[in-house]
PDB file of C-alpha atoms and ligand atoms in Angstrom:
ATOM      1  CA  MET B   1       0.000   0.000   0.000  1.00 89.00           C
ATOM      2  CA  VAL B   2       1.245   3.497  -0.835  1.00 98.00           C
ATOM      3  CA  LYS B   3       0.742   6.578   1.275  1.00 98.00           C
ATOM      4  CA  VAL B   4      -1.149   9.498  -0.202  1.00 98.00           C
ATOM      5  CA  ALA B   5      -0.430  13.194   0.209  1.00 99.00           C
ATOM      6  CA  PRO B   6      -3.185  15.315  -1.357  1.00 98.00           C
ATOM      7  CA  SER B   7      -1.884  18.708  -2.513  1.00 98.00           C
ATOM      8  CA  VAL B   8      -3.974  21.665  -1.357  1.00 98.00           C
ATOM      9  CA  LEU B   9      -2.726  23.658  -4.350  1.00 98.00           C
ATOM     10  CA  SER B  10      -5.823  22.308  -6.114  1.00 98.00           C
ATOM     11  CA  ALA B  11      -8.173  22.979  -3.178  1.00 98.00           C
ATOM     12  CA  ASP B  12     -10.820  25.713  -3.247  1.00 97.00           C
ATOM     13  CA  PHE B  13      -9.161  28.546  -1.301  1.00 96.00           C
ATOM     14  CA  GLY B  14     -12.537  30.145  -0.757  1.00 96.00           C
ATOM     15  CA  LYS B  15     -13.509  27.194   1.414  1.00 97.00           C
ATOM     16  CA  LEU B  16     -10.138  25.944   2.512  1.00 97.00           C
ATOM     17  CA  ASN B  17     -11.362  24.884   5.958  1.00 97.00           C
ATOM     18  CA  ASP B  18     -13.953  22.581   4.398  1.00 98.00           C
ATOM     19  CA  ASP B  19     -11.346  21.028   2.129  1.00 98.00           C
ATOM     20  CA  ILE B  20      -8.956  20.461   5.056  1.00 98.00           C
ATOM     21  CA  GLU B  21     -11.798  18.908   7.081  1.00 98.00           C
ATOM     22  CA  MET B  22     -12.485  16.636   4.118  1.00 98.00           C
ATOM     23  CA  LEU B  23      -8.821  15.543   4.163  1.00 98.00           C
ATOM     24  CA  ASN B  24      -9.009  15.026   7.950  1.00 98.00           C
ATOM     25  CA  ALA B  25     -11.923  12.667   7.407  1.00 98.00           C
ATOM     26  CA  SER B  26     -10.168  10.851   4.548  1.00 98.00           C
ATOM     27  CA  GLU B  27      -7.467   8.181   4.490  1.00 98.00           C
ATOM     28  CA  ALA B  28      -4.839  10.755   3.453  1.00 98.00           C
ATOM     29  CA  ASP B  29      -1.503  10.195   5.168  1.00 98.00           C
ATOM     30  CA  TYR B  30      -0.185  13.733   4.796  1.00 98.00           C
ATOM     31  CA  ILE B  31      -1.335  17.133   3.609  1.00 98.00           C
ATOM     32  CA  HIS B  32       1.026  18.351   0.880  1.00 99.00           C
ATOM     33  CA  ILE B  33       1.564  22.111   0.858  1.00 98.00           C
ATOM     34  CA  ASP B  34       3.103  23.792  -2.206  1.00 98.00           C
ATOM     35  CA  VAL B  35       4.871  27.100  -1.611  1.00 98.00           C
ATOM     36  CA  MET B  36       5.930  28.988  -4.770  1.00 98.00           C
ATOM     37  CA  ASP B  37       7.849  32.253  -4.925  1.00 98.00           C
ATOM     38  CA  GLY B  38       7.529  33.329  -8.559  1.00 98.00           C
ATOM     39  CA  VAL B  39      11.337  33.117  -8.892  1.00 98.00           C
ATOM     40  CA  PHE B  40      12.292  29.458  -8.568  1.00 98.00           C
ATOM     41  CA  VAL B  41       9.088  28.593 -10.409  1.00 98.00           C
ATOM     42  CA  PRO B  42       6.990  30.817 -12.692  1.00 98.00           C
ATOM     43  CA  ASN B  43       4.044  30.950 -10.308  1.00 98.00           C
ATOM     44  CA  ILE B  44       3.169  32.228  -6.837  1.00 98.00           C
ATOM     45  CA  SER B  45       0.938  30.189  -4.540  1.00 98.00           C
ATOM     46  CA  PHE B  46       0.717  31.152  -0.852  1.00 98.00           C
ATOM     47  CA  GLY B  47       2.906  31.667   2.196  1.00 97.00           C
ATOM     48  CA  PHE B  48       3.085  31.300   5.953  1.00 98.00           C
ATOM     49  CA  PRO B  49      -0.212  32.959   7.000  1.00 97.00           C
ATOM     50  CA  VAL B  50      -2.106  30.456   4.849  1.00 97.00           C
ATOM     51  CA  ILE B  51      -0.021  27.505   6.063  1.00 98.00           C
ATOM     52  CA  LYS B  52      -0.745  28.529   9.660  1.00 98.00           C
ATOM     53  CA  SER B  53      -4.482  28.623   8.910  1.00 97.00           C
ATOM     54  CA  ILE B  54      -4.244  25.143   7.394  1.00 98.00           C
ATOM     55  CA  ALA B  55      -2.252  23.895  10.396  1.00 98.00           C
ATOM     56  CA  LYS B  56      -4.954  25.074  12.812  1.00 98.00           C
ATOM     57  CA  VAL B  57      -7.509  22.790  11.178  1.00 98.00           C
ATOM     58  CA  ALA B  58      -5.336  19.943   9.876  1.00 98.00           C
ATOM     59  CA  LYS B  59      -5.248  16.652  11.742  1.00 98.00           C
ATOM     60  CA  LYS B  60      -2.783  15.065   9.304  1.00 98.00           C
ATOM     61  CA  PRO B  61       0.956  15.771   9.266  1.00 98.00           C
ATOM     62  CA  LEU B  62       2.017  18.619   6.981  1.00 98.00           C
ATOM     63  CA  ASP B  63       4.415  17.912   4.121  1.00 98.00           C
ATOM     64  CA  VAL B  64       5.695  21.332   3.031  1.00 98.00           C
ATOM     65  CA  HIS B  65       7.210  21.519  -0.485  1.00 99.00           C
ATOM     66  CA  LEU B  66       9.156  24.736  -0.935  1.00 98.00           C
ATOM     67  CA  MET B  67       9.523  25.767  -4.573  1.00 98.00           C
ATOM     68  CA  ILE B  68      11.511  28.846  -3.596  1.00 98.00           C
ATOM     69  CA  VAL B  69      15.100  30.037  -3.877  1.00 98.00           C
ATOM     70  CA  ASP B  70      17.308  29.729  -0.787  1.00 97.00           C
ATOM     71  CA  PRO B  71      14.770  27.855   1.347  1.00 98.00           C
ATOM     72  CA  GLN B  72      17.236  27.764   4.267  1.00 98.00           C
ATOM     73  CA  ARG B  73      15.972  31.284   5.106  1.00 98.00           C
ATOM     74  CA  TYR B  74      12.684  29.809   6.284  1.00 98.00           C
ATOM     75  CA  VAL B  75      13.553  26.647   8.230  1.00 98.00           C
ATOM     76  CA  ASN B  76      12.320  28.051  11.552  1.00 98.00           C
ATOM     77  CA  GLN B  77       9.179  29.549  10.064  1.00 98.00           C
ATOM     78  CA  VAL B  78       8.269  26.244   8.447  1.00 98.00           C
ATOM     79  CA  ARG B  79       8.870  24.497  11.775  1.00 98.00           C
ATOM     80  CA  ASP B  80       6.755  27.102  13.597  1.00 98.00           C
ATOM     81  CA  CYS B  81       3.874  26.240  11.245  1.00 97.00           C
ATOM     82  CA  GLY B  82       4.026  22.731  12.678  1.00 97.00           C
ATOM     83  CA  ALA B  83       5.382  21.019   9.548  1.00 98.00           C
ATOM     84  CA  GLU B  84       6.473  17.412   9.911  1.00 98.00           C
ATOM     85  CA  ILE B  85       8.385  17.295   6.614  1.00 98.00           C
ATOM     86  CA  MET B  86      10.294  20.124   4.931  1.00 98.00           C
ATOM     87  CA  ASN B  87      11.018  19.548   1.250  1.00 98.00           C
ATOM     88  CA  VAL B  88      13.738  21.640  -0.414  1.00 98.00           C
ATOM     89  CA  HIS B  89      14.866  21.500  -4.032  1.00 98.00           C
ATOM     90  CA  VAL B  90      18.444  20.462  -4.730  1.00 98.00           C
ATOM     91  CA  GLU B  91      18.444  23.100  -7.502  1.00 98.00           C
ATOM     92  CA  ALA B  92      17.588  25.832  -4.970  1.00 98.00           C
ATOM     93  CA  CYS B  93      20.266  25.083  -2.347  1.00 98.00           C
ATOM     94  CA  THR B  94      23.924  25.988  -2.809  1.00 97.00           C
ATOM     95  CA  HIS B  95      24.777  24.316   0.514  1.00 98.00           C
ATOM     96  CA  LEU B  96      22.375  21.423   0.552  1.00 98.00           C
ATOM     97  CA  HIS B  97      24.164  19.489   3.295  1.00 98.00           C
ATOM     98  CA  ARG B  98      23.885  22.430   5.686  1.00 98.00           C
ATOM     99  CA  VAL B  99      20.198  22.975   4.894  1.00 98.00           C
ATOM    100  CA  VAL B 100      19.413  19.308   5.542  1.00 98.00           C
ATOM    101  CA  GLN B 101      21.144  19.476   8.928  1.00 98.00           C
ATOM    102  CA  GLN B 102      19.255  22.687   9.777  1.00 98.00           C
ATOM    103  CA  ILE B 103      15.919  21.060   8.941  1.00 98.00           C
ATOM    104  CA  LYS B 104      16.713  18.082  11.169  1.00 98.00           C
ATOM    105  CA  ALA B 105      18.053  20.270  13.989  1.00 98.00           C
ATOM    106  CA  ALA B 106      14.734  22.130  13.875  1.00 98.00           C
ATOM    107  CA  GLY B 107      12.980  18.831  14.567  1.00 98.00           C
ATOM    108  CA  MET B 108      11.529  18.154  11.111  1.00 98.00           C
ATOM    109  CA  LYS B 109      12.040  15.354   8.626  1.00 98.00           C
ATOM    110  CA  ALA B 110      14.367  16.398   5.819  1.00 99.00           C
ATOM    111  CA  ALA B 111      13.302  15.821   2.233  1.00 99.00           C
ATOM    112  CA  VAL B 112      15.164  16.755  -0.926  1.00 98.00           C
ATOM    113  CA  THR B 113      13.373  17.288  -4.211  1.00 98.00           C
ATOM    114  CA  LEU B 114      14.680  16.773  -7.750  1.00 98.00           C
ATOM    115  CA  ASN B 115      13.282  18.491 -10.835  1.00 98.00           C
ATOM    116  CA  PRO B 116      12.617  16.233 -13.831  1.00 98.00           C
ATOM    117  CA  ALA B 117      15.930  17.117 -15.535  1.00 98.00           C
ATOM    118  CA  THR B 118      18.067  16.732 -12.403  1.00 98.00           C
ATOM    119  CA  PRO B 119      19.754  13.312 -12.256  1.00 98.00           C
ATOM    120  CA  VAL B 120      19.484  11.008  -9.256  1.00 98.00           C
ATOM    121  CA  VAL B 121      23.290  11.027  -8.886  1.00 98.00           C
ATOM    122  CA  MET B 122      22.919  14.479  -7.283  1.00 98.00           C
ATOM    123  CA  LEU B 123      21.667  12.680  -4.172  1.00 98.00           C
ATOM    124  CA  GLU B 124      24.581  10.289  -3.841  1.00 98.00           C
ATOM    125  CA  ASP B 125      26.477  12.185  -1.117  1.00 98.00           C
ATOM    126  CA  ILE B 126      23.416  13.211   0.912  1.00 98.00           C
ATOM    127  CA  ILE B 127      21.107  10.202   0.673  1.00 98.00           C
ATOM    128  CA  THR B 128      21.956   8.693   4.076  1.00 98.00           C
ATOM    129  CA  ASP B 129      21.012  12.002   5.764  1.00 98.00           C
ATOM    130  CA  LEU B 130      17.562  12.137   4.197  1.00 99.00           C
ATOM    131  CA  ASP B 131      14.173  11.051   5.461  1.00 98.00           C
ATOM    132  CA  MET B 132      12.606  11.452   2.048  1.00 98.00           C
ATOM    133  CA  VAL B 133      13.397  12.007  -1.614  1.00 99.00           C
ATOM    134  CA  LEU B 134      10.752  13.803  -3.662  1.00 99.00           C
ATOM    135  CA  LEU B 135      10.931  13.199  -7.396  1.00 99.00           C
ATOM    136  CA  MET B 136       9.066  15.758  -9.484  1.00 99.00           C
ATOM    137  CA  SER B 137       7.168  14.013 -12.252  1.00 99.00           C
ATOM    138  CA  VAL B 138       6.187  17.374 -13.809  1.00 98.00           C
ATOM    139  CA  ASN B 139       8.068  20.663 -13.975  1.00 98.00           C
ATOM    140  CA  PRO B 140       7.104  22.381 -10.730  1.00 98.00           C
ATOM    141  CA  GLY B 141       4.885  25.434 -10.716  1.00 98.00           C
ATOM    142  CA  PHE B 142       1.418  24.268 -11.645  1.00 98.00           C
ATOM    143  CA  GLY B 143      -1.125  21.605 -10.837  1.00 98.00           C
ATOM    144  CA  GLY B 144      -2.882  19.613 -13.529  1.00 98.00           C
ATOM    145  CA  GLN B 145       0.111  18.833 -15.769  1.00 98.00           C
ATOM    146  CA  SER B 146       0.830  15.498 -17.464  1.00 98.00           C
ATOM    147  CA  PHE B 147       3.097  12.921 -15.858  1.00 98.00           C
ATOM    148  CA  ILE B 148       6.605  12.724 -17.389  1.00 98.00           C
ATOM    149  CA  PRO B 149       7.204   9.008 -18.144  1.00 98.00           C
ATOM    150  CA  GLY B 150      10.997   9.187 -17.550  1.00 97.00           C
ATOM    151  CA  THR B 151      10.174   9.478 -13.846  1.00 98.00           C
ATOM    152  CA  ILE B 152       9.793   5.697 -13.638  1.00 98.00           C
ATOM    153  CA  LYS B 153      13.446   5.158 -14.530  1.00 98.00           C
ATOM    154  CA  LYS B 154      14.477   7.779 -11.957  1.00 98.00           C
ATOM    155  CA  LEU B 155      12.285   6.123  -9.360  1.00 98.00           C
ATOM    156  CA  ARG B 156      14.036   2.787  -9.922  1.00 98.00           C
ATOM    157  CA  GLN B 157      17.443   4.478  -9.750  1.00 98.00           C
ATOM    158  CA  THR B 158      16.475   6.226  -6.505  1.00 98.00           C
ATOM    159  CA  ALA B 159      15.210   2.985  -4.965  1.00 98.00           C
ATOM    160  CA  GLU B 160      18.511   1.333  -5.908  1.00 98.00           C
ATOM    161  CA  LEU B 161      20.555   4.189  -4.431  1.00 98.00           C
ATOM    162  CA  ILE B 162      18.594   3.944  -1.180  1.00 98.00           C
ATOM    163  CA  LYS B 163      19.117   0.187  -1.037  1.00 98.00           C
ATOM    164  CA  GLN B 164      22.844   0.330  -1.828  1.00 98.00           C
ATOM    165  CA  SER B 165      23.511   3.122   0.664  1.00 98.00           C
ATOM    166  CA  GLY B 166      21.423   1.723   3.508  1.00 98.00           C
ATOM    167  CA  SER B 167      19.459   4.978   3.641  1.00 98.00           C
ATOM    168  CA  LYS B 168      16.051   4.937   5.338  1.00 98.00           C
ATOM    169  CA  ALA B 169      14.628   7.561   2.967  1.00 98.00           C
ATOM    170  CA  GLU B 170      11.142   7.140   1.574  1.00 98.00           C
ATOM    171  CA  ILE B 171      10.364   8.083  -2.023  1.00 99.00           C
ATOM    172  CA  GLU B 172       7.589  10.529  -2.808  1.00 99.00           C
ATOM    173  CA  ILE B 173       6.395  11.397  -6.325  1.00 99.00           C
ATOM    174  CA  ASP B 174       4.733  14.676  -7.237  1.00 99.00           C
ATOM    175  CA  GLY B 175       2.900  15.624 -10.413  1.00 98.00           C
ATOM    176  CA  GLY B 176       0.390  14.077 -12.770  1.00 98.00           C
ATOM    177  CA  VAL B 177      -0.555  11.295 -10.367  1.00 98.00           C
ATOM    178  CA  ASN B 178      -3.802   9.460 -11.106  1.00 98.00           C
ATOM    179  CA  LEU B 179      -4.848   5.823 -10.777  1.00 98.00           C
ATOM    180  CA  ALA B 180      -2.936   4.769 -13.915  1.00 98.00           C
ATOM    181  CA  THR B 181       0.340   6.592 -13.230  1.00 98.00           C
ATOM    182  CA  GLY B 182      -0.048   5.858  -9.514  1.00 98.00           C
ATOM    183  CA  ALA B 183      -0.255   2.106 -10.139  1.00 98.00           C
ATOM    184  CA  GLU B 184       2.950   2.177 -12.173  1.00 98.00           C
ATOM    185  CA  LEU B 185       4.671   4.263  -9.503  1.00 98.00           C
ATOM    186  CA  ALA B 186       3.571   1.966  -6.693  1.00 98.00           C
ATOM    187  CA  ALA B 187       4.805  -1.060  -8.662  1.00 98.00           C
ATOM    188  CA  ASN B 188       8.223   0.571  -9.085  1.00 98.00           C
ATOM    189  CA  GLY B 189       8.895   1.461  -5.470  1.00 97.00           C
ATOM    190  CA  ALA B 190       7.120   4.756  -4.689  1.00 98.00           C
ATOM    191  CA  ASP B 191       6.210   5.106  -0.997  1.00 98.00           C
ATOM    192  CA  ILE B 192       4.132   8.290  -1.130  1.00 99.00           C
ATOM    193  CA  LEU B 193       2.054   9.745  -3.957  1.00 98.00           C
ATOM    194  CA  VAL B 194       1.190  13.442  -4.082  1.00 99.00           C
ATOM    195  CA  ALA B 195      -2.060  14.115  -5.903  1.00 98.00           C
ATOM    196  CA  GLY B 196      -3.602  17.532  -6.445  1.00 98.00           C
ATOM    197  CA  SER B 197      -6.007  17.959  -9.338  1.00 98.00           C
ATOM    198  CA  PHE B 198      -6.895  14.267  -9.456  1.00 98.00           C
ATOM    199  CA  VAL B 199      -8.188  14.419  -5.887  1.00 98.00           C
ATOM    200  CA  PHE B 200      -9.782  17.846  -5.821  1.00 98.00           C
ATOM    201  CA  SER B 201     -11.472  17.686  -9.231  1.00 98.00           C
ATOM    202  CA  ALA B 202     -13.159  14.398  -8.278  1.00 98.00           C
ATOM    203  CA  ALA B 203     -16.815  14.295  -7.303  1.00 97.00           C
ATOM    204  CA  GLU B 204     -15.862  12.125  -4.325  1.00 98.00           C
ATOM    205  CA  PRO B 205     -12.316  13.120  -3.284  1.00 98.00           C
ATOM    206  CA  LYS B 206     -12.291  10.825  -0.233  1.00 98.00           C
ATOM    207  CA  GLU B 207     -12.993   7.814  -2.426  1.00 98.00           C
ATOM    208  CA  ILE B 208     -10.210   8.785  -4.817  1.00 98.00           C
ATOM    209  CA  ILE B 209      -7.793   9.047  -1.885  1.00 98.00           C
ATOM    210  CA  ALA B 210      -8.884   5.597  -0.678  1.00 98.00           C
ATOM    211  CA  GLU B 211      -8.425   4.151  -4.180  1.00 98.00           C
ATOM    212  CA  LEU B 212      -4.950   5.627  -4.551  1.00 98.00           C
ATOM    213  CA  ARG B 213      -4.014   4.192  -1.168  1.00 98.00           C
ATOM    214  CA  LYS B 214      -4.895   0.687  -2.331  1.00 98.00           C
ATOM    215  CA  LEU B 215      -2.431   0.796  -5.263  1.00 97.00           C
TER     216      LEU B 215
HETATM  217  C1  DX5 T 301       3.517  21.203  -8.719  1.00 53.83           C
HETATM  218  C2  DX5 T 301       3.275  20.893  -7.271  1.00 53.83           C
HETATM  219  C3  DX5 T 301       2.393  19.736  -7.069  1.00 53.83           C
HETATM  220  C4  DX5 T 301       1.013  19.899  -7.623  1.00 53.83           C
HETATM  221  C5  DX5 T 301       0.606  18.563  -8.167  1.00 53.83           C
HETATM  222  O1  DX5 T 301       4.481  22.175  -8.845  1.00 53.83           O
HETATM  223  O2  DX5 T 301       4.490  20.616  -6.603  1.00 53.83           O
HETATM  224  O3  DX5 T 301       2.361  19.300  -5.716  1.00 53.83           O
HETATM  225  O4  DX5 T 301       0.064  20.329  -6.683  1.00 53.83           O
HETATM  226  O5  DX5 T 301      -0.559  18.711  -8.874  1.00 53.83           O
HETATM  227  P1  DX5 T 301      -1.173  17.568  -9.776  1.00 53.83           P
HETATM  228  O6  DX5 T 301      -1.377  16.369  -8.903  1.00 53.83           O
HETATM  229  O7  DX5 T 301      -2.431  18.182 -10.265  1.00 53.83           O
HETATM  230  O8  DX5 T 301      -0.161  17.300 -10.880  1.00 53.83           O
HETATM  231 ZN1   ZN T 302       4.366  19.641  -4.539  1.00 53.83          ZN
END
C-alpha cells in the first residue's frame, strides 16, 4: 500500500477549511503544501499565514514543499507552522548538506526534491542524511500537468541508491498522479504519492484518496 499526500494547491481557497476537514476525514496520510515564490518557479501560490491557517484545522501531518530560492531562510518559520516534513529543491540550495542538517536540527524530517531534468546522482552524497526524496514528475509550478514518463526510470534508480547506501529515505512522487500513473509508480517502489487535481477535481475526493491508497 502506498501513502497518499493530497496537494492543497488544487483545493478551493474560498472554502479551505472545508477542504482540510475533508482531508481530515479521509485516508490521506499527509497534507502536501506547495509554496511557490515566482522566482524558482513561474508561479506564486501562498505563504506562511495560509499555512498557519491550514495547520490550525489539519489533523494530518504537513508535508511542506518549498519551490523557492534559498529555502534555508525559512527553516524556523516552516517548523513554527508545525510542519512534519520540509522539502527543499536540490536546484535551490547551494549548501544542501547544511540545509538538511538545519531542517533536522529544527525537529523536522528532511526531504530533498529533484526536478525532472536533475539526475538522481545528485543525491549520492546526501542520501543517508535524508528522510525522504521527492521526485518531481512534472516541472514544478502548476497543478494539472501530465506525468513525465521518464520518472519511472528515476524512481528505480532512486530505490537502488537507497538500497545500496542503507538509507532509510522514503520516495515521494509529485505531479500528474492518477490511478494509472499511480499504479505504475507503486509497482516501481514509490512510498508516497502526491495528488492535487486528481483528488480535488473528483466528485468524491475521499474515495479517490482511498483508491490511490490501495495501489
Ligand atoms: C507542482 C506541485 C504539485 C502539484 C501537483 O508544482 O508541486 O504538488 O500540486 O498537482 P497535480 O497532482 O495536479 O499534478
Ligand atoms: Zn508539490
